[in-house]
CSV table of C-alpha atoms and ligand atoms in Angstrom, one decimal:
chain,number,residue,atom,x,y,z
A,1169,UNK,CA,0.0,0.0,0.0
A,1170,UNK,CA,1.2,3.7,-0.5
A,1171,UNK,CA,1.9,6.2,1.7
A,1172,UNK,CA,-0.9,7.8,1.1
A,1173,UNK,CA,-3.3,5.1,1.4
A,1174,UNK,CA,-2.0,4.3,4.7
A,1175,UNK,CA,-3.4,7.7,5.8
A,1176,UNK,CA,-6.7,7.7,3.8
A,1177,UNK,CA,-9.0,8.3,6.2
A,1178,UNK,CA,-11.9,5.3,6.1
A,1179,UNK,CA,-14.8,5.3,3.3
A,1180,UNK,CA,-17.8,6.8,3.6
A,1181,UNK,CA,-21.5,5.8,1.4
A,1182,UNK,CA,-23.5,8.9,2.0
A,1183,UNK,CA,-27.1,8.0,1.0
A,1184,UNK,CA,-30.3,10.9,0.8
A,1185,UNK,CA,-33.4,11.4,-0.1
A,1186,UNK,CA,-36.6,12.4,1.2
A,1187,UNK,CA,-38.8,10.6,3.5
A,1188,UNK,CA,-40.2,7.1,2.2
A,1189,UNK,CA,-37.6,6.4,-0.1
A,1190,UNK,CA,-35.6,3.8,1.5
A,1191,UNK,CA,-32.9,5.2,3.0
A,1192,UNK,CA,-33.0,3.6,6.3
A,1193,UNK,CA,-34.2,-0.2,5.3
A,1194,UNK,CA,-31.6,0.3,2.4
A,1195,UNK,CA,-28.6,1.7,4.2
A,1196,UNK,CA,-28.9,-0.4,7.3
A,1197,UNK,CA,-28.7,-3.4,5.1
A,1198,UNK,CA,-25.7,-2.4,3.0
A,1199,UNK,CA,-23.6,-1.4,5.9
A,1200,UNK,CA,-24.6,-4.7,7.5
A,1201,UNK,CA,-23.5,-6.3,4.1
A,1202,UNK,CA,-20.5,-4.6,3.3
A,1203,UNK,CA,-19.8,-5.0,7.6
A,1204,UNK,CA,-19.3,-1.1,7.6
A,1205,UNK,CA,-20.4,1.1,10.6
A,1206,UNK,CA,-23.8,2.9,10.5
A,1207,UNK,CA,-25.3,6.8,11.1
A,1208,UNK,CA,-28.4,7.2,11.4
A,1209,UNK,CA,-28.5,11.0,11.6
A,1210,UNK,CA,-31.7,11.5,11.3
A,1211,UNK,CA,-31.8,9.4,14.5
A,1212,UNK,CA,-29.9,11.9,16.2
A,1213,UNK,CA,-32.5,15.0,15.3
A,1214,UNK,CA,-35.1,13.0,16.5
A,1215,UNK,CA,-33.6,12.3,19.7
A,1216,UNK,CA,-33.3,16.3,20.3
A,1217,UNK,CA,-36.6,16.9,19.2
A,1218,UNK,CA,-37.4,14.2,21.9
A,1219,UNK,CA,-35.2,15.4,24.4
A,1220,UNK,CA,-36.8,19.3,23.4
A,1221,UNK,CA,-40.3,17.9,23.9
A,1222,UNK,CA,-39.6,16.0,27.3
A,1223,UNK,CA,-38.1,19.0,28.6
A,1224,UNK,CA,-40.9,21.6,27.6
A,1225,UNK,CA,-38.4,23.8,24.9
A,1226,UNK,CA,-40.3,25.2,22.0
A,1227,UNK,CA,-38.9,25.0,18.7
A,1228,UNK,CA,-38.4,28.9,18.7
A,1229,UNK,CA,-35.9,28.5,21.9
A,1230,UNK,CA,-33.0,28.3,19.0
A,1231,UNK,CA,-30.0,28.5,21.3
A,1232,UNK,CA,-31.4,26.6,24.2
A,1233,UNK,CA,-32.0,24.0,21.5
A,1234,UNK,CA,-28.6,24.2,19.9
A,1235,UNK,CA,-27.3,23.7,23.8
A,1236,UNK,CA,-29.4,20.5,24.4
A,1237,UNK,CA,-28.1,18.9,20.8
A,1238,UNK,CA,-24.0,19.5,21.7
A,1239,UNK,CA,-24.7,18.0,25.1
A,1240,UNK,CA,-27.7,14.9,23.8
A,1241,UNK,CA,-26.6,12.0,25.9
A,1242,UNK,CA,-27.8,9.9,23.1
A,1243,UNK,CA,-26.0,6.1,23.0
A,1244,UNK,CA,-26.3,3.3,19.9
A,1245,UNK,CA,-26.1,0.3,21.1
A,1246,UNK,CA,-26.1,-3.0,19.0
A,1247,UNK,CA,-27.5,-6.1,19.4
A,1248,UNK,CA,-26.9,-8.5,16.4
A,1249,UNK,CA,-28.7,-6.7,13.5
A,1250,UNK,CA,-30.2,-4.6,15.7
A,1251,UNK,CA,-29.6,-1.1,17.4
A,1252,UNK,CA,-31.3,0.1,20.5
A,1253,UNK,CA,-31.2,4.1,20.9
A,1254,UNK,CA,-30.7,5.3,24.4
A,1255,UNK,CA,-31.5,8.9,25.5
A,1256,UNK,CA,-30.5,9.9,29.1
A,1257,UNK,CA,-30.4,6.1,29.9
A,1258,UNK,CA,-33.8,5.7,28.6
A,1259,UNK,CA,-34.3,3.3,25.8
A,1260,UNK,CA,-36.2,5.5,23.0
A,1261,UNK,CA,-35.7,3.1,20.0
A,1262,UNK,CA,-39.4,2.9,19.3
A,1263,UNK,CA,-40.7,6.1,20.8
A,1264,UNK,CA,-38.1,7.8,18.3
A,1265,UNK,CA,-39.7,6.6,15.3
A,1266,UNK,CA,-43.6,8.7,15.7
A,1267,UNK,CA,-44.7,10.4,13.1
A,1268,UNK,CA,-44.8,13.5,15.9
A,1269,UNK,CA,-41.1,12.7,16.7
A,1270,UNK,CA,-40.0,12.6,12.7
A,1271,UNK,CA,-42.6,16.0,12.7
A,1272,UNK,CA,-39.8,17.1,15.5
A,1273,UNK,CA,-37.1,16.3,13.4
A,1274,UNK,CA,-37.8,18.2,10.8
A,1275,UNK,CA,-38.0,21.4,12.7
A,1276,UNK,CA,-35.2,21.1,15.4
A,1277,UNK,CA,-33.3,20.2,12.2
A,1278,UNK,CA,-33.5,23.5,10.8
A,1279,UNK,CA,-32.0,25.9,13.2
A,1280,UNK,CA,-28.3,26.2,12.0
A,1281,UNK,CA,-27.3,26.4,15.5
A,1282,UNK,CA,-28.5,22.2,16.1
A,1283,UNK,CA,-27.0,21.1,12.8
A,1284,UNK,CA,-23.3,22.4,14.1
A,1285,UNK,CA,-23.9,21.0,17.4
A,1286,UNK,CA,-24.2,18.0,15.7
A,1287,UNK,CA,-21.5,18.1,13.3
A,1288,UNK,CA,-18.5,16.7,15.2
A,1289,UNK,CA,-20.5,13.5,16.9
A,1290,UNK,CA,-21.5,12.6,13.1
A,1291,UNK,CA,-17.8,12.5,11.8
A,1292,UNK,CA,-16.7,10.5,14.9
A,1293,UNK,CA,-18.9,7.7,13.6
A,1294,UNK,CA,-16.6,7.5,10.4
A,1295,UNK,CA,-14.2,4.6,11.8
A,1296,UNK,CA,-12.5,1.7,9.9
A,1297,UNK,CA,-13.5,-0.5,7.8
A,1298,UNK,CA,-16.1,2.4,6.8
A,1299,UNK,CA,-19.0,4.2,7.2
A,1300,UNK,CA,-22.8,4.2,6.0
A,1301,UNK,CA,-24.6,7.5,6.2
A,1302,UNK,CA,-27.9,8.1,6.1
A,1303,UNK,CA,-29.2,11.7,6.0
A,1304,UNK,CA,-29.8,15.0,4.5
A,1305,UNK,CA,-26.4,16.6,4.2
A,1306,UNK,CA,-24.0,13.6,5.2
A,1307,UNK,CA,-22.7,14.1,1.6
A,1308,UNK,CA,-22.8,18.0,1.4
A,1309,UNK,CA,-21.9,19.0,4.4
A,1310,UNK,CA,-20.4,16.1,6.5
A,1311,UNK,CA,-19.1,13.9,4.6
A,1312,UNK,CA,-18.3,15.8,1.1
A,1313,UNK,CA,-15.0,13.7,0.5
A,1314,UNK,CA,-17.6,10.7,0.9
A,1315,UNK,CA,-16.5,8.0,-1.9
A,1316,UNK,CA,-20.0,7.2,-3.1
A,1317,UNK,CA,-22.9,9.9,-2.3
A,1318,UNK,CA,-26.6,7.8,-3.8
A,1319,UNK,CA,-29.7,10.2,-3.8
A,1320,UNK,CA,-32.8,7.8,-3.3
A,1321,UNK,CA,-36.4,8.5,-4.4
A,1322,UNK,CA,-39.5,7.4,-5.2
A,1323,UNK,CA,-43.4,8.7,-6.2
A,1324,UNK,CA,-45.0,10.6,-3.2
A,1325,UNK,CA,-47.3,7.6,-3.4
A,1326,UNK,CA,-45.3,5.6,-3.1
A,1327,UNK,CA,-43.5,7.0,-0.6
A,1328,UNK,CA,-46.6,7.2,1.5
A,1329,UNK,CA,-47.8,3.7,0.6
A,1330,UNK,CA,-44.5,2.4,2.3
A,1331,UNK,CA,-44.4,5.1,5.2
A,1332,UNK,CA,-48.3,3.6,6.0
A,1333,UNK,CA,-47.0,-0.5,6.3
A,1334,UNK,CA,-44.2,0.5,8.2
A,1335,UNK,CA,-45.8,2.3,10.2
A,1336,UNK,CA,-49.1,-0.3,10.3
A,1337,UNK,CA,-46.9,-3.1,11.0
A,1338,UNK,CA,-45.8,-0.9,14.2
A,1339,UNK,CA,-49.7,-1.1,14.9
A,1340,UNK,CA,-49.6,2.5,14.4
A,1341,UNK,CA,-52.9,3.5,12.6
A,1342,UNK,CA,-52.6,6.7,10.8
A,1343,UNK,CA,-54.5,7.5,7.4
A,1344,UNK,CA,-53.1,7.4,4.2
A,1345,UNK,CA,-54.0,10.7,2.9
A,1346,UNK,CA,-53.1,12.3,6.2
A,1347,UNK,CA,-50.1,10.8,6.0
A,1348,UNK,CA,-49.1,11.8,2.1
A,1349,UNK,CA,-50.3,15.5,3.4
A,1350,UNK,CA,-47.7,15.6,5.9
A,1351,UNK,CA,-44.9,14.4,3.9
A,1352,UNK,CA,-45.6,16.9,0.8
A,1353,UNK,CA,-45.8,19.3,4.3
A,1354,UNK,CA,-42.4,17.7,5.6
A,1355,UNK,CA,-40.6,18.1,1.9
A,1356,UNK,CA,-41.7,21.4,1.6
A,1357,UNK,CA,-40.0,22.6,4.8
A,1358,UNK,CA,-37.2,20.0,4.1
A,1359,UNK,CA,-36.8,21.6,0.7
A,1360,UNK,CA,-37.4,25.3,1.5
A,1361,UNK,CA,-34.7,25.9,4.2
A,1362,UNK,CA,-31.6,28.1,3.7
A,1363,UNK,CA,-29.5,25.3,5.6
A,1364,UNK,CA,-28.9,21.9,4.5
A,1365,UNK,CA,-32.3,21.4,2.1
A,1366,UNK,CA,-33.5,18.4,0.7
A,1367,UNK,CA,-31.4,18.1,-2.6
A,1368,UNK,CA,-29.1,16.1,-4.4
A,1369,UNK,CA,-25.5,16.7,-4.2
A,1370,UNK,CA,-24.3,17.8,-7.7
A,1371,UNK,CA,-22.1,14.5,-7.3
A,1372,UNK,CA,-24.8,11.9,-6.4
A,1373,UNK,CA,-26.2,9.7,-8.3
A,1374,UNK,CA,-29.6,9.4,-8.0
A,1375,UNK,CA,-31.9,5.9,-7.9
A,1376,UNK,CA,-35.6,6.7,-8.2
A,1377,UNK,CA,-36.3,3.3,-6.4
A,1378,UNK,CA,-40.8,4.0,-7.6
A,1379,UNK,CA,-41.4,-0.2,-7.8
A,1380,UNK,CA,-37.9,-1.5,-6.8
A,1381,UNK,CA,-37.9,-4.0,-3.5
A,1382,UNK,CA,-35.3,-2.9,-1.0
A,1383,UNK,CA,-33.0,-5.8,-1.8
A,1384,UNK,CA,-33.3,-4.6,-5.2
A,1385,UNK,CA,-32.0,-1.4,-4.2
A,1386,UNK,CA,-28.7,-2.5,-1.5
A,1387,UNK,CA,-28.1,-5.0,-5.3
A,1388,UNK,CA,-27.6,-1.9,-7.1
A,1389,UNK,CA,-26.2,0.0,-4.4
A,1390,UNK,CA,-23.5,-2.7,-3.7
A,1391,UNK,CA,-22.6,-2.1,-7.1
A,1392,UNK,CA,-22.3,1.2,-7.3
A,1393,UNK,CA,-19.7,1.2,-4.1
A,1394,UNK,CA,-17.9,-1.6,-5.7
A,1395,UNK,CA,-17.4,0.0,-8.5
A,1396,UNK,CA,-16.2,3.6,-6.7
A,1397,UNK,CA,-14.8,1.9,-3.5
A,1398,UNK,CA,-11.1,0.6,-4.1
A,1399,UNK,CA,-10.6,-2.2,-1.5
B,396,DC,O1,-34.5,10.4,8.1
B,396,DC,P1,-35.5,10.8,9.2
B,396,DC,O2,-36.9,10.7,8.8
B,396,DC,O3,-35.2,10.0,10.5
B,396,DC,O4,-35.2,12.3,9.5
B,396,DC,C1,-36.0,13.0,10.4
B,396,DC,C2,-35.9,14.5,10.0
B,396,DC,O5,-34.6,15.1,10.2
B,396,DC,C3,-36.3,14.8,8.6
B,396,DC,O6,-37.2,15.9,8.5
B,396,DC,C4,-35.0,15.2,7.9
B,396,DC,C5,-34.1,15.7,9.1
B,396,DC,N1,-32.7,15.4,8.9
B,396,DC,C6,-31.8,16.4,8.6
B,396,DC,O7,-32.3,17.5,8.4
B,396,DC,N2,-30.5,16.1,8.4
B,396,DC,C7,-30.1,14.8,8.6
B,396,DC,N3,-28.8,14.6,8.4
B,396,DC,C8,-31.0,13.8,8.9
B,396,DC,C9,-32.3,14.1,9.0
């Protein structure tokens, strides 16, 4: 090996898109197949909107907010193919994944002042052999050296269709139209904001996964990062 590639720091697989599209399912299994670590970053804004709402802060206390995300005491822990999500001690794993905590998300993740807290604890997750990362700007703004950045999407309906069996199989009951309203809702905001919107890197390459299966999607994708990825 040369010099250099003793000191290339480990590859990172940045995958985005909006909600609905995959990203988790498909990212969790690809850095299971390729035995890479995972983010979950969107995890991590749900955790503070979490931590926000347990501790009575509005979304308008911006700095108090930004406070709460640089000190989140927010642990992964995993457990075979699993990974239980700790906040203060206190296992959130399902409780993380409401529609009113993802709702959360999306707002805590819009004050510039959360997103920098965050910063540093992302890039600490980017350890040998490599890194997954799932989320809005893991390939614009945390990760932009990332070897392979992947932009998924799919219809809104589709999108929706699979947002209401995940979330039915959770025997959460929500409607589907309600549901599609709140993601066009969620996009819009997602989209709209001056920091990080929701937008392909110029440098990603974009699946529209609209009738793919998800291993359909980790086949392609493992293709993709063999193809950029030099062993
Ligand atoms: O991917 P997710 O549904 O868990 O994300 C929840 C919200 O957080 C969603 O509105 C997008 C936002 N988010 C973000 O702004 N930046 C990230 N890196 C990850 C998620």
């Amino acid at each position: 090996m040369s010099e250099a590639g003793l000191t290339r720091p480990p590859p990172v697989l940045a995958i985005d898109g909006p909600g609905g599209a995959g990203k988790g399912a498909v990212s969790r299994l690809v850095a299971g197949r390729l035995g890479w670590h995972l983010l979950d970053s969107g995890a991590l804004y749900r955790l503070v909107a979490l931590d926000a709402r347990q501790r009575g802060l509005g979304f308008e206390a911006e700095q108090a907010l930004a406070e709460l995300a640089a000190r989140l005491d927010a642990r992964f822990q995993s457990q075979g193919d699993q990974t239980r999500i700790l906040l203060n001690g206190l296992d959130v794993t399902e409780a993380i994944r409401s529609e009113a905590a993802g709702d959360g998300a999306s707002r805590v993740a819009a004050v510039p002042g959360v997103r920098q807290s965050l910063v540093e604890r992302q890039r600490q997750f980017r350890q040998l052999p490599g890194l997954v990362a799932d989320g809005r700007d893991m390939g614009g703004v945390i990760f932009p050296d990332a070897a392979l950045k992947v932009f998924l999407t799919a219809s809104l309906e589709e999108r929706a269709l699979r947002r209401h069996k995940q979330l039915k199989d959770k025997g959460i009951d929500v409607s589907l139209s309600a549901l599609s309203r709140d993601m066009v809702e969620r996009d819009r905001r997602d989209s709209a904001r001056a920091i990080a919107p929701l937008k392909a890197c110029d440098d990603a390459r974009i699946l529209d996964t609209t009738g793919m299966d998800v291993p359909a999607v980790v086949a392609i994708v493992l293709e993709w990062v063999a193809e950029r990825v030099v062993p």
